[in-house]
XYZ file of C-alpha atoms in Angstrom:
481
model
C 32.581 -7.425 13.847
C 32.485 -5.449 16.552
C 29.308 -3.626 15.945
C 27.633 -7.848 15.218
C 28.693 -7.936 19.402
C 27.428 -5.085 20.495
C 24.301 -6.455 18.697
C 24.161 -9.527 19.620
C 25.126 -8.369 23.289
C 21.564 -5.945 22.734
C 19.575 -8.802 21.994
C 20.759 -11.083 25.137
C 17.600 -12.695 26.669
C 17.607 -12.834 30.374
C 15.422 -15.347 32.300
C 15.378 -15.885 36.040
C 18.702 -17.763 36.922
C 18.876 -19.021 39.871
C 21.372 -19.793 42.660
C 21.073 -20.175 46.240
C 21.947 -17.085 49.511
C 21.390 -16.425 52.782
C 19.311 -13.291 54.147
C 17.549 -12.951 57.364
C 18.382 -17.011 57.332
C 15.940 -17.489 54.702
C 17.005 -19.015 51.342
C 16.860 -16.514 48.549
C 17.448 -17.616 44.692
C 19.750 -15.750 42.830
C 21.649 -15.998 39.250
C 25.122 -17.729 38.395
C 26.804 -15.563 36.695
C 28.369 -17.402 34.043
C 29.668 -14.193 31.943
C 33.380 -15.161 32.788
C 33.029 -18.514 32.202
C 34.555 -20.875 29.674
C 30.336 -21.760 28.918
C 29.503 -18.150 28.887
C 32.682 -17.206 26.345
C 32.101 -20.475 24.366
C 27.837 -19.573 24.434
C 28.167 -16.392 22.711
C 31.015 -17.743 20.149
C 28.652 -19.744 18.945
C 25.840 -17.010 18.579
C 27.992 -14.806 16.778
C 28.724 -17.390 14.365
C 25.487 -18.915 13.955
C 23.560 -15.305 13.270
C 26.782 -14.277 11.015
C 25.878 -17.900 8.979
C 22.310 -16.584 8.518
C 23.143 -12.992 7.657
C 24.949 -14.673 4.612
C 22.331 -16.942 3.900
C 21.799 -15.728 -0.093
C 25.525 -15.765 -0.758
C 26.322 -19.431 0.937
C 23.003 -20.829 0.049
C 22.656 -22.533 3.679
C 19.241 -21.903 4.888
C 19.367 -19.522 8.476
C 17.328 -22.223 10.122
C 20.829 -24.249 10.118
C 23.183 -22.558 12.184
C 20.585 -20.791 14.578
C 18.961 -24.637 15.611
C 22.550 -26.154 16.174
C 23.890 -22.727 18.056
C 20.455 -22.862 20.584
C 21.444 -26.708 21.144
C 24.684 -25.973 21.860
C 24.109 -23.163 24.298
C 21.552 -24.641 26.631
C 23.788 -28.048 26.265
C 26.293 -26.451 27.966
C 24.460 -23.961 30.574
C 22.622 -27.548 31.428
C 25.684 -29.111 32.023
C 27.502 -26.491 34.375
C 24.200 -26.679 36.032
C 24.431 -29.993 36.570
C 28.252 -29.555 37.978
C 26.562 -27.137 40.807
C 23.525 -29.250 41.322
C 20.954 -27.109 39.665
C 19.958 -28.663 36.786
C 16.471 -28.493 37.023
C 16.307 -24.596 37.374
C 17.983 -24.357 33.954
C 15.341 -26.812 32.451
C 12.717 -25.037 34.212
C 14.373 -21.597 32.187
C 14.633 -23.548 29.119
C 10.659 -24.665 29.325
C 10.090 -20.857 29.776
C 11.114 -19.861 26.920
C 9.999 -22.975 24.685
C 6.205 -21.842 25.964
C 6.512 -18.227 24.676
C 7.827 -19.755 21.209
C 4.687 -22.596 21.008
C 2.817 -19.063 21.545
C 4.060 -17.372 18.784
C 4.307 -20.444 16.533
C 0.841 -21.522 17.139
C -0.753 -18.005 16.294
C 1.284 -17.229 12.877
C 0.782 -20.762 11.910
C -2.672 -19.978 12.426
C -2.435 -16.188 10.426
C -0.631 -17.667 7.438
C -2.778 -21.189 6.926
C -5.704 -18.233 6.449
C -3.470 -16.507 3.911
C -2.920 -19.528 2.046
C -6.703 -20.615 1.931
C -7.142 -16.935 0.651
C -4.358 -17.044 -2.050
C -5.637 -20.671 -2.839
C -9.064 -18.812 -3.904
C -7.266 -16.748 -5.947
C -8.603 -13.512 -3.374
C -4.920 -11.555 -3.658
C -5.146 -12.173 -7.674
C -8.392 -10.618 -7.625
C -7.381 -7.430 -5.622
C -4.269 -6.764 -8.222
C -6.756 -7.317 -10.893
C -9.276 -5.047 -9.413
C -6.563 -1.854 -8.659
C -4.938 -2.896 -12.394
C -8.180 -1.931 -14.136
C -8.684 0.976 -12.421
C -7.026 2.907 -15.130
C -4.998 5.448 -13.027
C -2.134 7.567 -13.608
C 1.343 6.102 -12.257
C 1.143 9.084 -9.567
C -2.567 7.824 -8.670
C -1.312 4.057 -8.321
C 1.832 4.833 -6.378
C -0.691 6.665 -3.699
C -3.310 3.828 -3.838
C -0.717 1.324 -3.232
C 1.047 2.504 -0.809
C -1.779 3.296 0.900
C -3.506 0.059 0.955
C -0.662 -2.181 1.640
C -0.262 -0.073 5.093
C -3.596 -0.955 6.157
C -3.286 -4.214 4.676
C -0.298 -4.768 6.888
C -1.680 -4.423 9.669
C -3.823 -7.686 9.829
C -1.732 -9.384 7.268
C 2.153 -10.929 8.060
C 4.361 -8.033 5.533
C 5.964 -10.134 2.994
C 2.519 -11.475 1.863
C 1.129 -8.101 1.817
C 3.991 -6.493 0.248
C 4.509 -8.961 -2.039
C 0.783 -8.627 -3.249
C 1.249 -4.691 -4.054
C 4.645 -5.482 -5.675
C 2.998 -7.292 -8.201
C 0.526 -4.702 -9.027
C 3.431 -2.270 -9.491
C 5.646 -4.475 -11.939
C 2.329 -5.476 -13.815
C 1.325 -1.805 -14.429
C 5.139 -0.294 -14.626
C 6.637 -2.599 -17.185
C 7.368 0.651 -19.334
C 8.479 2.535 -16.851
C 11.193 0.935 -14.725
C 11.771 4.274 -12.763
C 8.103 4.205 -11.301
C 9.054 0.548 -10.097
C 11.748 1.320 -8.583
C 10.007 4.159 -6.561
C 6.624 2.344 -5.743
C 8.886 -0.460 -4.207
C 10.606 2.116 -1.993
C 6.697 2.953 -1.112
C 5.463 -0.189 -0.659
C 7.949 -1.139 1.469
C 7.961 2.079 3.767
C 4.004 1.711 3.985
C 4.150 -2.081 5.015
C 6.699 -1.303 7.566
C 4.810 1.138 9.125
C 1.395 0.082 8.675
C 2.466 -3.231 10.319
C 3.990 -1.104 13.379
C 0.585 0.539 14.848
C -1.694 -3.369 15.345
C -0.214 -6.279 17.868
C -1.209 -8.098 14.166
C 1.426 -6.538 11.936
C 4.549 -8.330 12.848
C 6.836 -10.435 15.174
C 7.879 -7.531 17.357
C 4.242 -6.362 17.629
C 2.844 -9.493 18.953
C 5.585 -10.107 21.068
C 4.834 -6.828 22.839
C 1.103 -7.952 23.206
C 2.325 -11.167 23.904
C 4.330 -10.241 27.168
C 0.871 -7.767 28.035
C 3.519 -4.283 28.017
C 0.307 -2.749 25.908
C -2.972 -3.787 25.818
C -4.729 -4.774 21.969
C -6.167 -1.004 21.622
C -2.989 0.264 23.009
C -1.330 0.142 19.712
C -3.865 2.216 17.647
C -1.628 5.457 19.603
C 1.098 5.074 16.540
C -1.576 5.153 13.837
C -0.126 8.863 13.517
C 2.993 8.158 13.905
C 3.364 5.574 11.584
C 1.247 7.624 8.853
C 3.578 10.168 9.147
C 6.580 7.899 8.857
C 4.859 6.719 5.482
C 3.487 10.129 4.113
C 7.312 11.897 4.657
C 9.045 9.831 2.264
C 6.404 9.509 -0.226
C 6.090 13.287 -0.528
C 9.618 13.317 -1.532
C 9.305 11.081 -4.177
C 5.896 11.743 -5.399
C 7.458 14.503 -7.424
C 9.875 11.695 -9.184
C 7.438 9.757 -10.859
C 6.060 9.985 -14.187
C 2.850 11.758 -15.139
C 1.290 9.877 -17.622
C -0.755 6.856 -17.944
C 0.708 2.971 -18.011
C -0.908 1.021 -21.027
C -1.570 -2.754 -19.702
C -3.914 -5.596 -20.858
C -5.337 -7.054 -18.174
C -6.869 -10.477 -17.083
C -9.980 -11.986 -15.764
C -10.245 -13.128 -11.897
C -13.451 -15.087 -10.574
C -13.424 -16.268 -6.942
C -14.258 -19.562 -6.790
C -17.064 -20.787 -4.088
C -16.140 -19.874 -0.732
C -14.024 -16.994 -0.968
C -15.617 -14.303 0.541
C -16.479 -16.995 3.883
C -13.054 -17.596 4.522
C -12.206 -14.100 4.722
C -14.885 -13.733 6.701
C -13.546 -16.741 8.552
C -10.209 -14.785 9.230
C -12.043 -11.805 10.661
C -13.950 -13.976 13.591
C -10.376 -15.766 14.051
C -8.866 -12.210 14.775
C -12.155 -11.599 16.897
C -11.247 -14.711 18.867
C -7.600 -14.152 19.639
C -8.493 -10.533 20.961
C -11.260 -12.179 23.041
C -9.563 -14.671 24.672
C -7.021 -12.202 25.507
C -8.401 -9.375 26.766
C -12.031 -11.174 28.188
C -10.536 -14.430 29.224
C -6.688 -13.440 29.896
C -5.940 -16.485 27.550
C -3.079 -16.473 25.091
C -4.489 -15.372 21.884
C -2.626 -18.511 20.372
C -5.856 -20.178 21.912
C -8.658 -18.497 19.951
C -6.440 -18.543 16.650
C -6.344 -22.540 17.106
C -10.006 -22.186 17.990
C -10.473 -19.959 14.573
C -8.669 -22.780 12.560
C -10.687 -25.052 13.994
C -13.931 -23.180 12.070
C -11.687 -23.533 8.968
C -11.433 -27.245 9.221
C -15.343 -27.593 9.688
C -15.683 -25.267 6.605
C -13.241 -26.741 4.359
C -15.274 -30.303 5.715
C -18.352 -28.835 4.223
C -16.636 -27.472 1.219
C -15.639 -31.087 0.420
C -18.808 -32.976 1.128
C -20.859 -29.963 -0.623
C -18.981 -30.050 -3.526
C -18.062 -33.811 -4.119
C -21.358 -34.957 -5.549
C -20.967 -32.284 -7.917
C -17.064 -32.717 -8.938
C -18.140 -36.656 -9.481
C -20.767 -36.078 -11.602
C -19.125 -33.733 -13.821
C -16.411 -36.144 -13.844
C -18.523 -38.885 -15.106
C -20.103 -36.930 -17.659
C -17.032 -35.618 -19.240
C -15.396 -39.864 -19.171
C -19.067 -40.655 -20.980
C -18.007 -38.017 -23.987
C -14.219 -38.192 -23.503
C -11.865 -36.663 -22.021
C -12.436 -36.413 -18.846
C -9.841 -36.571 -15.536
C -9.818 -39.214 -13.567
C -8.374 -37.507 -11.046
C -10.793 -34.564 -10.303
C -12.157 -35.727 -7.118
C -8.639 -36.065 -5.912
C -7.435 -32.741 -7.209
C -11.200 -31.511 -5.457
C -10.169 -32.758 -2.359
C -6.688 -31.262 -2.288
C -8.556 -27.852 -2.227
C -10.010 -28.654 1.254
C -6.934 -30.048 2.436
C -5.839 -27.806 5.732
C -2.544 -29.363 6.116
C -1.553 -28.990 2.803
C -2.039 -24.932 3.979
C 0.403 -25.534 7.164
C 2.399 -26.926 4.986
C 3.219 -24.277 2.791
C 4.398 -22.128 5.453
C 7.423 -20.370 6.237
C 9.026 -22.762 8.303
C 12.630 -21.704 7.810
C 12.104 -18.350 9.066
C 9.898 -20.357 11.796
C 12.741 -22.157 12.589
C 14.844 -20.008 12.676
C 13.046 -17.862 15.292
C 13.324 -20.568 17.352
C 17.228 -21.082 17.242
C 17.527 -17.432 17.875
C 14.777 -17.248 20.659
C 15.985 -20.124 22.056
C 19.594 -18.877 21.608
C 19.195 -15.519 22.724
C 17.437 -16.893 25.893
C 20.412 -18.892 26.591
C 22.990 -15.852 26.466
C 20.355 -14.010 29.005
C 20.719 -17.127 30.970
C 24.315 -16.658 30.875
C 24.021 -13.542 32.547
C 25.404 -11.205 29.663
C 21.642 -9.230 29.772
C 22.168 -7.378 32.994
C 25.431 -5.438 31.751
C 23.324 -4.447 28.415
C 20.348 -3.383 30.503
C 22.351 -0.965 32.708
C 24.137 0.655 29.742
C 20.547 1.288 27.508
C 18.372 1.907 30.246
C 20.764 3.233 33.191
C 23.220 5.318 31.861
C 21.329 6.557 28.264
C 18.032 8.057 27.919
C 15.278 5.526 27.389
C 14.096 7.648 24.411
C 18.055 7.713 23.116
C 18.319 3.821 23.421
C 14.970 3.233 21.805
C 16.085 5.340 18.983
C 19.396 3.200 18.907
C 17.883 0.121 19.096
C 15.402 1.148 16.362
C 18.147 2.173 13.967
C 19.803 -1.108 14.554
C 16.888 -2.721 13.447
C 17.800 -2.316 9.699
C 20.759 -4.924 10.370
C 19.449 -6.987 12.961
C 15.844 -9.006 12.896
C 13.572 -6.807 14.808
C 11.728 -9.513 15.906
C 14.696 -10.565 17.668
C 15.514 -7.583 19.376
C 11.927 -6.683 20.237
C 11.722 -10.446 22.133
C 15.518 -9.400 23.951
C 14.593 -6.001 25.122
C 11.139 -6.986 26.651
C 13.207 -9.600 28.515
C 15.186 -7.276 29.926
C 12.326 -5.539 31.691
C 13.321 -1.830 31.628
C 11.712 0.006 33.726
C 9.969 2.436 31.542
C 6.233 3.753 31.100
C 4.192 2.929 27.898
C 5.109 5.523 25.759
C 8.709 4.471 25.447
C 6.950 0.923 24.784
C 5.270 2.385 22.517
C 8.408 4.373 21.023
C 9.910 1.114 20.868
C 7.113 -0.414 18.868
C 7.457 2.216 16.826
C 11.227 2.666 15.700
C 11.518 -1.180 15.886
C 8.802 -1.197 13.091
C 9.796 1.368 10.825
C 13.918 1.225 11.238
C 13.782 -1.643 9.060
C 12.601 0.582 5.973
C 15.920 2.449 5.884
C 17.579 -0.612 4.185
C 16.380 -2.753 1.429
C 17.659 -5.545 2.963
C 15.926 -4.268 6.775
C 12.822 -6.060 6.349
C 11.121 -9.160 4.665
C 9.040 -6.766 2.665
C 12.066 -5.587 0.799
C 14.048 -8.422 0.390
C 10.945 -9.730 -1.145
C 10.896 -6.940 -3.960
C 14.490 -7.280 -4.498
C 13.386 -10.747 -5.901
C 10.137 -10.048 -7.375
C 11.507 -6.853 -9.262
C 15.149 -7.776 -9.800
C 16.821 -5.275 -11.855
C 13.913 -2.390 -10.943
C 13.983 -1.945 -7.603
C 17.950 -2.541 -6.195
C 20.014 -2.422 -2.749
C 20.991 1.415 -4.326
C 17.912 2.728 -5.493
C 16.761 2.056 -2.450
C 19.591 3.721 -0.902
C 19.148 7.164 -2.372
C 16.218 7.457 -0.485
C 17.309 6.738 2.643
C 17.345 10.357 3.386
C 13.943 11.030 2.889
C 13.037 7.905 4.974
C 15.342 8.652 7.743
C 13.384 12.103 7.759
C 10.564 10.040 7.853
C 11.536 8.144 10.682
C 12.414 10.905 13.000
C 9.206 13.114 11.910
C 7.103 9.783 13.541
C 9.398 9.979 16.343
C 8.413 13.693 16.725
C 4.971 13.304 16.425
C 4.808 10.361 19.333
C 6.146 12.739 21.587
C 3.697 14.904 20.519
C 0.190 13.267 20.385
C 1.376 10.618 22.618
C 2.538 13.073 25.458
C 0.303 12.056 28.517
C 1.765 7.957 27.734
C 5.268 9.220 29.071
């Protein structure tokens, strides 16, 4: 329990809390520190519970959007109301509106990213990349390479449980004989996504959030592409020597992308275009050009519908003139083009649940329990030492999370320790199974293959592979320090 404190106590968000002094005669705002008081004890009671609720999520089947939106209520309830005691009020609404903005931010732009995704899986595009790397006819060695491989460049435009997910299957559909290549390409895969997410302000939560904030510009990033290849290419040396030699037999299907396809993906690349754009030429969030790049998918899917109507109806007719037909294709048609039916599918637990713990976390900063964290990680350690740290801790603890806590507590460090952070926070999660979506997504997809210990007794190797990309920041990275 102790180390969940310490934890939590890491990922305190601090905001700007203000209180009132007297310098020079001029009124100066300053924080309450509410750290000692019955709010402040009773705000981080309710944390600890709340992220302990989530951590068990699988074994109490109670979602970890749950506890995370009641414990954010109940914190800025009561920091509102002891603000209200001293007259304040307003400055702790004007902190709570803060941080509601930078999670609109962040929701708007993976809403965006994953309504793209699930136009792109609707058109079957991910079925016809398995189907593609399938036929190739390769050697378990050669598909273990190619897979890993892809899914880390894959990652790096597209969220990591989708794009891990996607190469998973392509491993348990060519390694039903051979559960002992499964078990190792999951390892892989998971690694690779990690890391390939790590180097692009696209890959993940704690990327963005670092672009977000502005500590490193959109090009920035590309300085961990070595790193991060290196974290990947360590561990799967080790195990490349594991796998078996020979050939899997599989029978394999037929994919043909429907109409459309190959637009939207080309759709999703002038979205991306846009959300760079209006950040680095127009100093806009990037949420604004991803809502402008959904709103080209709305006008496409418009034409889809009115292109292909006339066509659905009068195949519908024929087939009712010689029996048998549907009734009900132009509805089924028209559910195709349907964009909300996209946002709906999302992920909006885990959305949810970033806000409780955003919104949360900000609260505890509020509190005043950042400062105290700050001083011991960035004042009495080395930056480089509490990076590390905080990295490690990021196979227990939602990096996400602790990327958005850290960046509030604006340490005082150049951009290669931003970019150390990036790193470590990206590829800790790979030491665990259980670390990163991207793993607890195998452990479903290839229960019994790929498990919490086979995963563990290559933790070695991957912990070598996380301090070789530590090694080679410092090295190729040297004039960012």
């Amino acid at each position: 329990m102790q180390g969940i404190f310490w934890l939590l106590g890491l990922a305190a968000l601090a905001l700007p809390e203000w209180g009132y002094a007297e310098t020079n005669g001029a009124a100066i705002v300053q924080p309450l520190d509410l750290t000692h008081h019955w709010a402040g004890y009773f705000s981080l009671t309710v944390m600890v519970a709340a992220y302990v609720a989530a951590m068990f999520e699988e074994a109490t089947e109670l979602r970890k959007s749950k506890p995370m939106l009641l414990a954010a209520a109940l914190i800025w309830f009561v920091i509102v109301l002891v603000y209200q005691e001293q007259g304040n009020d307003l400055l702790a609404v004007t902190a709570f509106k803060s941080n509601l903005q930078t999670y609109i931010e962040l929701l708007l732009f993976i809403m965006v990213s994953m309504t793209y995704l699930n136009a792109m899986e609707d058109m079957r595009i991910f079925d016809a990349l398995k189907v593609w790397l399938v036929r190739k006819n390769l050697s378990y060695r050669q598909l273990f390479w190619i897979t890993g491989l892809l899914v880390f460049f894959i990652s790096c435009v597209v969220n990591g449980l989708t794009a891990g997910l996607l190469m998973g299957a392509v491993a348990v559909a060519v390694g039903k004989d051979s559960p002992r290549f499964v078990s190792l390409a999951c390892i892989n895969i998971v690694v690779a996504t990690n890391a390939g997410g790590s180097f692009s302000p696209l890959g993940g939560i704690s990327t963005l959030f670092v672009w977000q904030h502005g500590m490193l510009g959109f090009t920035e990033f590309f300085k961990l592409f070595v790193p991060c290849l290196v974290n990947l290419l360590v561990p799967a040396m080790a195990m490349h020597f594991a796998l078996p030699k020979d050939k899997p037999t599989i029978e394999v299907e037929q994919v043909e992308l429907p109409r459309g396809a190959k637009r939207i993906i080309l759709l999703f690349g002038v979205t991306i275009g846009l959300a760079v754009g209006f950040d680095m030429a127009l100093h806009l969030p990037a949420a604004a050009g991803m809502m402008a790049g959904l709103s080209l998918l709305q006008f496409f899917y418009f034409y889809m519908h009115k292109t292909d109507k006339a066509d659905a109806q009068q195949q519908s007719e024929f087939a009712l003139f010689f029996g048998g037909g549907d009734l009900n294709a132009s509805a089924v048609n028209a559910s195709r083009f349907d964009i909300f039916d996209k946002v709906g599918r999302l992920e909006w637990d885990t959305l949810l649940f970033f806000y409780g713990a955003m919104m949360g976390i900000g609260g505890l900063g509020y509190i005043g329990y950042l400062d105290a964290i700050s001083h011991i990680l960035y004042g009495q350690l080395n930056p480089s030492l509490a990076n590390i740290l905080i990295g490690l801790s990021s196979a227990f603890v939602d990096n996400g999370t602790l990327m958005f806590a850290v960046l509030t507590m604006h340490p005082d460090i150049p951009q290669g320790q931003w970019l150390l952070l990036t790193l470590t926070l990206g590829v800790g999660g790979s030491l665990l199974a259980i670390g990163s979506a991207p793993g607890i997504g195998l452990l479903g997809q290839a229960k019994g293959q790929y498990t919490f210990s086979s995963h563990m007794k290559w933790c070695p190797a991957i912990l070598l592979g996380y301090f070789a990309s530590i090694g080679v920041h410092f090295l190729v990275n040297a004039n960012s320090f």
